[in-house]
Coordinates of C-alpha atoms in Angstrom, one line a residue:
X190 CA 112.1 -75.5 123.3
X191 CA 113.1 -73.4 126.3
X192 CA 112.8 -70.4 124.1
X193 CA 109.5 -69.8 124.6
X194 CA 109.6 -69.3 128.3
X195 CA 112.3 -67.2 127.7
X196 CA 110.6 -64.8 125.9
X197 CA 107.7 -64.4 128.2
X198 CA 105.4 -66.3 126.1
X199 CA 104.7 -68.2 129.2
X200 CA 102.4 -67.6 131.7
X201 CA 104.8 -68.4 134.2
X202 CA 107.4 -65.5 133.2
X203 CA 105.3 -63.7 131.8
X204 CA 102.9 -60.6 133.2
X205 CA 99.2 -60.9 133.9
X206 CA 97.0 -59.1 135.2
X207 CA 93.7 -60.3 135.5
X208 CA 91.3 -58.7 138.2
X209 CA 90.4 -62.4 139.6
X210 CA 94.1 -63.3 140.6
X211 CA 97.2 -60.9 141.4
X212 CA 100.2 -61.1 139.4
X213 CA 103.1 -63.5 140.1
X214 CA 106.1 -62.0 139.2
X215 CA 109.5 -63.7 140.0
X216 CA 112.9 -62.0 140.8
X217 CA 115.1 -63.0 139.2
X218 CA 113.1 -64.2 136.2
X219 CA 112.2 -67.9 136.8
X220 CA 114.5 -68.7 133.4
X221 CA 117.3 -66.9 134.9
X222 CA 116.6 -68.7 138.2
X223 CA 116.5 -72.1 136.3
X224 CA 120.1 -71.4 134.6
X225 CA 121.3 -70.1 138.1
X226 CA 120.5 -73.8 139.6
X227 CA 122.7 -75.5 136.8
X228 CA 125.2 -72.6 136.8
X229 CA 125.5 -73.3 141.0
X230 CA 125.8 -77.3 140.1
X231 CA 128.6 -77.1 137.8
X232 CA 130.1 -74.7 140.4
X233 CA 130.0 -77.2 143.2
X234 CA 130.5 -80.5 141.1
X235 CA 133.5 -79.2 138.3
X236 CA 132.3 -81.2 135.0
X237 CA 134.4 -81.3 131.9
X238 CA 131.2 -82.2 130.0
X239 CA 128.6 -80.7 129.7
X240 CA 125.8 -81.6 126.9
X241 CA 122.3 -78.8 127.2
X242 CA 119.5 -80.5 125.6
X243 CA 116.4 -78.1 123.8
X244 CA 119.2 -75.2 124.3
X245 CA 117.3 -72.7 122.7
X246 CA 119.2 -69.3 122.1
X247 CA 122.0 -70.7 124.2
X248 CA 121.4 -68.6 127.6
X249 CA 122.6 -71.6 129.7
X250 CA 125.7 -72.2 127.5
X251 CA 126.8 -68.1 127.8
X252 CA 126.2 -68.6 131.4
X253 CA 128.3 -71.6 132.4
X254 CA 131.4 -71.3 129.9
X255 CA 133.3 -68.9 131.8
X256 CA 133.8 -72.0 134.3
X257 CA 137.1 -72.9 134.3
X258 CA 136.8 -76.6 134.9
X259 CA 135.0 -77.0 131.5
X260 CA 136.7 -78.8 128.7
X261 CA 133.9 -79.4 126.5
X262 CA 129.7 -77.5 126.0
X263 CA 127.4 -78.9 123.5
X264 CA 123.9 -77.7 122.9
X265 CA 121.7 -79.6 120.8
X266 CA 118.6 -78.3 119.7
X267 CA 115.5 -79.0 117.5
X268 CA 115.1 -75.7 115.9
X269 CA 118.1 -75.3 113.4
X270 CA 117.7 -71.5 112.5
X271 CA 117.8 -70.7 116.5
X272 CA 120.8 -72.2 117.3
X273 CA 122.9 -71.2 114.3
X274 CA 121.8 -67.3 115.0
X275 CA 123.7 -67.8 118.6
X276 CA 127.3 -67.8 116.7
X277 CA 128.3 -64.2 117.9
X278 CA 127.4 -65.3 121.0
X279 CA 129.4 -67.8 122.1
X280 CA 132.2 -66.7 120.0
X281 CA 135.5 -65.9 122.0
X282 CA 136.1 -62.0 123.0
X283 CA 139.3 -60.0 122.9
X284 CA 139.8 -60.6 126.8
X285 CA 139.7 -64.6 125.6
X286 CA 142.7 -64.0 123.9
X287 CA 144.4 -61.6 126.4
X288 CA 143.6 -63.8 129.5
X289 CA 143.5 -67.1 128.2
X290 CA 142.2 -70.1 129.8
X291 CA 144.4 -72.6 131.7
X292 CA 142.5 -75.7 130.1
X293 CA 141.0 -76.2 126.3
X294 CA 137.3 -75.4 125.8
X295 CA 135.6 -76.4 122.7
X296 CA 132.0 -75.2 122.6
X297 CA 129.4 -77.0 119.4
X298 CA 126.1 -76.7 118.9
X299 CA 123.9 -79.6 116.8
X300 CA 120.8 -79.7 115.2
X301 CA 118.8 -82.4 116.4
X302 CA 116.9 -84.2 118.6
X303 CA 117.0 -85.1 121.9
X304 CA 114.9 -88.1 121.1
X305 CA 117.7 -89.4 118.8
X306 CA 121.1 -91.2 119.7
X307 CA 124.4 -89.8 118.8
X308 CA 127.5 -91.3 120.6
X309 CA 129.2 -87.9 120.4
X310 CA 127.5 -87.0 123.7
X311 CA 127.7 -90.3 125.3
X312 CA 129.9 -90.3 128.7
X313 CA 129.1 -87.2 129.7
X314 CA 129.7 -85.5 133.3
X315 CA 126.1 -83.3 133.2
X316 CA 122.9 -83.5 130.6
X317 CA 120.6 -80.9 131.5
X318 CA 117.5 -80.7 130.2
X319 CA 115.5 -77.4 130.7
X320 CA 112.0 -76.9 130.3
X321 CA 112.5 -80.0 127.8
X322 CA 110.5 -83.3 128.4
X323 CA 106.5 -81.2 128.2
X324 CA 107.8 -80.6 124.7
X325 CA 107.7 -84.6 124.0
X326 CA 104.3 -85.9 122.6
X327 CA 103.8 -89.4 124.6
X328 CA 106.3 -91.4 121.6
X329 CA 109.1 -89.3 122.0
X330 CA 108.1 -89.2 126.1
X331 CA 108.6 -92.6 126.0
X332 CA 111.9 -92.7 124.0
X333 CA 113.3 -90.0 126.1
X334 CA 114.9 -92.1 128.9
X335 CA 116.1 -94.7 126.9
X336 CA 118.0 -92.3 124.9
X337 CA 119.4 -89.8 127.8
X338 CA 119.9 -92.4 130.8
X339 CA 120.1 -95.7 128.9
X340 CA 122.5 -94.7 125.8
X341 CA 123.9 -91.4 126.7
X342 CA 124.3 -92.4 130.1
X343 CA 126.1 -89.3 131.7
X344 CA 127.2 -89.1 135.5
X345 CA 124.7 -86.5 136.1
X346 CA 121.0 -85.2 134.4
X347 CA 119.2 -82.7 135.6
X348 CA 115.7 -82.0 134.5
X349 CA 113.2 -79.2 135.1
X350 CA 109.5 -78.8 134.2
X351 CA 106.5 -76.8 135.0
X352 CA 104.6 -77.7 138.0
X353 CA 101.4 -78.1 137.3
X354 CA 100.2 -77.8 141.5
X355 CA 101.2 -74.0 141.1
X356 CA 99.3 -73.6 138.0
X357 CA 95.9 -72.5 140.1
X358 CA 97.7 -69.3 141.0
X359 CA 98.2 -67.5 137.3
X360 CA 95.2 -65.9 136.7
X361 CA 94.0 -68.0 133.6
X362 CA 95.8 -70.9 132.6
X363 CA 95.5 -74.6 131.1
X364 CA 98.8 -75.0 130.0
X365 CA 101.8 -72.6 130.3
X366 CA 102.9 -72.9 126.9
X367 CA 101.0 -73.5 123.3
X368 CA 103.4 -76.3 123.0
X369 CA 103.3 -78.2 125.9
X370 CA 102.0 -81.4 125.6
X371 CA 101.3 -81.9 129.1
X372 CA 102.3 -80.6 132.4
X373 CA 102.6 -82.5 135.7
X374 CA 102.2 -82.3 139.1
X375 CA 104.7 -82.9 142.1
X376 CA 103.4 -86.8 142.3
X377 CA 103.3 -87.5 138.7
X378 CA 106.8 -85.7 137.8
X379 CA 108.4 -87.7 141.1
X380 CA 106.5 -91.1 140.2
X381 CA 108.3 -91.0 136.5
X382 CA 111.6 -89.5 137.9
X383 CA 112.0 -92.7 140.6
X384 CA 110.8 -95.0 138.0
X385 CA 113.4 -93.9 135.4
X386 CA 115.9 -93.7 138.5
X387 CA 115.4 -97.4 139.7
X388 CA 115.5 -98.8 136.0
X389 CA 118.9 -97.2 135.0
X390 CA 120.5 -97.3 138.0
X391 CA 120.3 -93.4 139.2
X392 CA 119.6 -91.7 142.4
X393 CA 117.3 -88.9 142.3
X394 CA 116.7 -85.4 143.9
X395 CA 113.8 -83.3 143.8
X396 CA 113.9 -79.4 144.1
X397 CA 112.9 -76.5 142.0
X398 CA 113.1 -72.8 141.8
X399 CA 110.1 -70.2 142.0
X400 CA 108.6 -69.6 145.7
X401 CA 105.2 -69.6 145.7
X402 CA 103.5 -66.0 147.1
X403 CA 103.4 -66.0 150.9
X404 CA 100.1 -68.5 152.1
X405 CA 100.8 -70.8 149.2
X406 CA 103.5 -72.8 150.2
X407 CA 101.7 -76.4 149.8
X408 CA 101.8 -76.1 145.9
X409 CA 105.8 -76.2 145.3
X410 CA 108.2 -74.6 143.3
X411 CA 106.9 -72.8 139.9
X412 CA 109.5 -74.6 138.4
X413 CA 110.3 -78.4 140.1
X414 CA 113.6 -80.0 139.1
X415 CA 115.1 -83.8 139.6
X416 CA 118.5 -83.9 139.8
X417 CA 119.9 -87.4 139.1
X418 CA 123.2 -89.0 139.6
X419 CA 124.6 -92.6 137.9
X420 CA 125.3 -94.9 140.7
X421 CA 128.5 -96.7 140.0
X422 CA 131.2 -95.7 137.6
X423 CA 129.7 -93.9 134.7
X424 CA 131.3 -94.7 131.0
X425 CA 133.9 -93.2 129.7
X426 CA 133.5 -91.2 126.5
X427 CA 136.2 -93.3 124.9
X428 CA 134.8 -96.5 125.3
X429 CA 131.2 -95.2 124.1
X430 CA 132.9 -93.8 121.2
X431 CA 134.4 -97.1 120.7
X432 CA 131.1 -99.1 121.0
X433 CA 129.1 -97.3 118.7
X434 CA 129.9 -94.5 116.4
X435 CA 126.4 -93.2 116.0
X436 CA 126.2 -89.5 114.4
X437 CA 123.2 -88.2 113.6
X438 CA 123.4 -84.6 114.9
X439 CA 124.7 -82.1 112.4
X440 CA 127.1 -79.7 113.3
X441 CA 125.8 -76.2 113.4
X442 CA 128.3 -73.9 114.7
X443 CA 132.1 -74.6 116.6
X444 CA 134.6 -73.3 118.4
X445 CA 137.6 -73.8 120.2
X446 CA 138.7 -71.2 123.1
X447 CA 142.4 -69.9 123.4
X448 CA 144.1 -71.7 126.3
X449 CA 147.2 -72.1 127.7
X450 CA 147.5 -75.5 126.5
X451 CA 148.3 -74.1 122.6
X452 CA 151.4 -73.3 122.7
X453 CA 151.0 -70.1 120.5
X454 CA 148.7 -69.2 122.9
X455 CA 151.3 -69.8 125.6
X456 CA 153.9 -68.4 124.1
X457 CA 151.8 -65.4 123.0
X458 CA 150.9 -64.9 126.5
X459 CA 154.5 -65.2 128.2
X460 CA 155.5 -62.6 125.7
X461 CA 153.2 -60.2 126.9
X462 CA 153.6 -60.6 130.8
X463 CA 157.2 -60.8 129.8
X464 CA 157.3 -57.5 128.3
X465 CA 155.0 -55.5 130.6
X466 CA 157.2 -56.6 134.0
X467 CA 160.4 -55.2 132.0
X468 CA 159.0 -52.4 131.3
X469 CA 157.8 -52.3 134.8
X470 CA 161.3 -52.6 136.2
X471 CA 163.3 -50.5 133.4
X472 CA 161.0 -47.4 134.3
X473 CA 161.5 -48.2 138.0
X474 CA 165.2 -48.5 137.4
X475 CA 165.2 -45.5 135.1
X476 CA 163.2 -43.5 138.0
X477 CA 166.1 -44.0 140.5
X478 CA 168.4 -42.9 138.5
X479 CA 166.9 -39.7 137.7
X480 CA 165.8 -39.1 141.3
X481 CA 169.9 -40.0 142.2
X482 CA 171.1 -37.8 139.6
X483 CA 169.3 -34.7 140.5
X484 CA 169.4 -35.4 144.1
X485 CA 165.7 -35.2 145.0
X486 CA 165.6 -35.4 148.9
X487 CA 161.6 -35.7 148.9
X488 CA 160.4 -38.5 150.5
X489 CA 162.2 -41.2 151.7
X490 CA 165.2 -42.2 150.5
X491 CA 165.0 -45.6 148.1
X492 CA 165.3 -48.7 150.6
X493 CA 165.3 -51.8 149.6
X494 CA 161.4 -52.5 150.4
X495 CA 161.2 -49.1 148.9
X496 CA 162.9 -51.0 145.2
X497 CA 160.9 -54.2 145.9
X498 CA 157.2 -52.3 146.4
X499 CA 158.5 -50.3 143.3
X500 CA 158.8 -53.8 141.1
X501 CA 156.4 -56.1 143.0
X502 CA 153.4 -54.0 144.4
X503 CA 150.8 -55.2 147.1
X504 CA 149.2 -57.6 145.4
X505 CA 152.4 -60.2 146.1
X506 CA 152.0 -62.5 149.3
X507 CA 155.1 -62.1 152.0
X508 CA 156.5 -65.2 150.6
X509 CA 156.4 -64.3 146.9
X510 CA 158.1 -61.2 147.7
X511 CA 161.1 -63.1 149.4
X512 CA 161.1 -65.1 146.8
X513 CA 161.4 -62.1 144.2
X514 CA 164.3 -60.5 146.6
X515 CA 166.6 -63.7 146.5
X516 CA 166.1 -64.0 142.4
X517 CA 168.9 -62.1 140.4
X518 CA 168.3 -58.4 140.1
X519 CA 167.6 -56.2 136.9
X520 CA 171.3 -54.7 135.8
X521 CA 172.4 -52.5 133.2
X522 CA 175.1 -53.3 130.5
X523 CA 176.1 -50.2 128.5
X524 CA 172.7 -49.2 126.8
X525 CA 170.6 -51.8 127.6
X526 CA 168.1 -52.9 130.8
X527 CA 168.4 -56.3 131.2
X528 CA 166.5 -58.9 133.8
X529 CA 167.3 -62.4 134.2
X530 CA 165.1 -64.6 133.3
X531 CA 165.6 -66.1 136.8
X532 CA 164.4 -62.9 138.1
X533 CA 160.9 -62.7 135.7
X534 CA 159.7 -66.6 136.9
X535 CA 159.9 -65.0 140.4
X536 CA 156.7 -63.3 139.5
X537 CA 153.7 -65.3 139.8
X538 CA 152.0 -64.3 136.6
X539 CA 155.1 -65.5 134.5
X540 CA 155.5 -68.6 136.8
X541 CA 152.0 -69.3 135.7
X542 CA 152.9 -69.4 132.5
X543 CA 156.2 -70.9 132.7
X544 CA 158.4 -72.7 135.6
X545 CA 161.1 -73.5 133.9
X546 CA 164.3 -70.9 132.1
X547 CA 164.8 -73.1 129.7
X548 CA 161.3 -73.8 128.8
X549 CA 160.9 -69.8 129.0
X550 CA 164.0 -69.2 126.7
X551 CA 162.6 -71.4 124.1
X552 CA 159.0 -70.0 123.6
X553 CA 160.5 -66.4 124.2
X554 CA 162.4 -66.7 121.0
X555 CA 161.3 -64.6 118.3
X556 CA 159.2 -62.4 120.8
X557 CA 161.5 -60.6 123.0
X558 CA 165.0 -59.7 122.6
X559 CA 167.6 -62.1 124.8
X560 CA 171.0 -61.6 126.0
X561 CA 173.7 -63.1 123.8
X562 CA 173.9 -66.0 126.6
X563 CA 169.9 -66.4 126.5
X564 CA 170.3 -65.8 130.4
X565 CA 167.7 -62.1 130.4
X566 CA 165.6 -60.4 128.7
X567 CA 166.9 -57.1 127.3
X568 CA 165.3 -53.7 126.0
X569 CA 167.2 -50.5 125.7
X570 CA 167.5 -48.3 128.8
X571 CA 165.8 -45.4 127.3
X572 CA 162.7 -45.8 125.8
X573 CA 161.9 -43.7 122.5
X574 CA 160.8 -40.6 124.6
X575 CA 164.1 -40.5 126.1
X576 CA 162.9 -42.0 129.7

């Protein structure tokens, strides 16, 4: 439903240039500045759960699943072939699986209506519904709050819609859209907004996006937005689930992000941060000995900050590097460079990933080669170039 604003089939982000009105053009587009808003909210507030109604192509969804706090996105639209052509989209990229998440994010998208109860999204932390509710002919208008405040009943909705006040200042419009249905004013968006607000127990907020042009300011935002929260407790997903088991919507794409909470993923992860800090310290290590063995006088000669910038860099705090200083150092056993494993959860980017040796020993297995105690991490002193 938000599509078509998207697209610049409205006269709102669109172009026109009529001699009997100037052109309003809005920077950033008003759609980008409507997903901005949302994108700031879930910044500030930190949902888990976040359902987009009339998603459209998606936009929102790209935009806010890069937040880390997000467990689960769902995006439900009307149009079936428009949401199942976003797959690509929202599918995870290389640097997913390279830098994975700390916390599990699963990502569906359903065909159906927002009209229509499905206890899947029930219990939610944010429903926001975008350009959405002029879309409704007066039957589904009605249903609407029933559905998205009465069953779904999230801790937060946000809703946006044209304001029809600005309207005056395109140069020739009735209604912004072919398929609006209607389009309101400040007065009659607000009356309905504090009417559906008192009867299901929400507060509400009124904003928007899209200054008017300088000498306009008494018509609004372009866009105008409420922004209302559940008063009290709101219900747990669970205990919807529990109470009704309603699904209507049909699944049109899915996926699940790499996190740190698979263990694969984990252990995948550890291996690679593994390897790259003993490589990091075996070409140090092999450095100094060269530098020793020829008897290179150039520079300074290798201090002990001098070893501990070589293996840590700037990027450590004070205390990290103290902390990297007291753990066991890298030591050579005939042929082979080998670093506690003591030593490697020093490093904050292995700590991340694992606190623990034994813990660390145990998902290392298979991935890296380990002492014959299990106490370091060994690789052969010279590499296959002879360094």
């Amino acid at each position: 439903m938000e599509q078509n604003n998207r697209e610049g089939d409205s006269v709102a982000d669109g172009n026109f240039d009529l001699p009997t009105k100037k052109t309003i053009n809005f920077f950033p587009p008003l759609y980008r500045q409507r997903y901005s808003f949302v994108n700031d909210l879930v910044n500030r507030h930190k949902p888990k759960k976040v359902a987009d109604l009339g998603c459209g192509n998606a936009l929102l969804i790209q935009m806010i699943k890069s937040h880390s706090c997000l467990e689960l996105i769902v995006g439900v639209d009307i149009n079936e072939d428009k949401i199942g052509s976003q797959r690509c989209k929202l599918s995870p990229f290389s640097g997913d699986y390279l830098s994975p998440r700390d916390l599990n994010l699963s990502i569906i998208l359903y065909h159906g209506s927002a009209v229509e109860r499905d206890s899947r999204l029930r219990g939610f932390d944010l429903v926001t519904c975008i350009e959405l509710i002029e879309h409704l002919d007066s039957q589904d208008l009605a249903r609407f709050p029933k559905v998205v405040f009465g069953y779904l009943s999230p801790a937060m909705v946000v809703i946006s819609t044209p304001n029809s006040d600005f309207n005056p200042l395109f140069p020739v419009v009735t209604l912004r859209d072919s398929d609006h249905k209607f389009e309101w004013n400040r007065k009659q968006f607000q009356t309905w907004a504090l009417g559906v607000a008192d009867f299901y127990n929400y507060s509400v907020e009124f904003t928007g996006v899209g200054e008017p042009p300088e000498g306009a300011g008494n018509v609004g935002y372009c866009t105008q937005i409420g922004v209302f929260r559940k008063i009290g407790a709101p219900e747990t997903a669970s205990c919807a689930a529990e109470q009704c088991g309603e699904h209507v919507y049909k699944v049109v794409y899915s996926v699940s992000y790499p996190s740190l909470q698979q263990r694969e993923v984990r252990r995948l992860a550890l291996a690679n941060e593994v390897s790259r800090q003993v490589q990091s310290l075996r070409q140090s290590y092999v450095s100094g000995l060269s530098a020793a063995q020829s008897g290179d006088r150039q520079g300074p000669p290798p201090t002990k900050a001098n070893r501990l910038a070589a293996f840590s860099g700037p990027v450590f705090t004070e205390l990290e590097k103290r902390n990297i200083e007291k753990a066991p150092k890298p030591f050579c056993c005939g042929g082979e460079f080998c670093v506690p494993l003591e030593r490697l959860l020093a490093y904050p980017k292995v700590n991340r990933l694992c606190d623990d040796a034994d813990a660390m020993r145990a998902l290392l297995e298979g991935t890296v080669r380990l002492s014959r105690d299990g106490s370091a991490v060994t690789v052969d002193l010279q590499d296959d170039d002879g360094q």
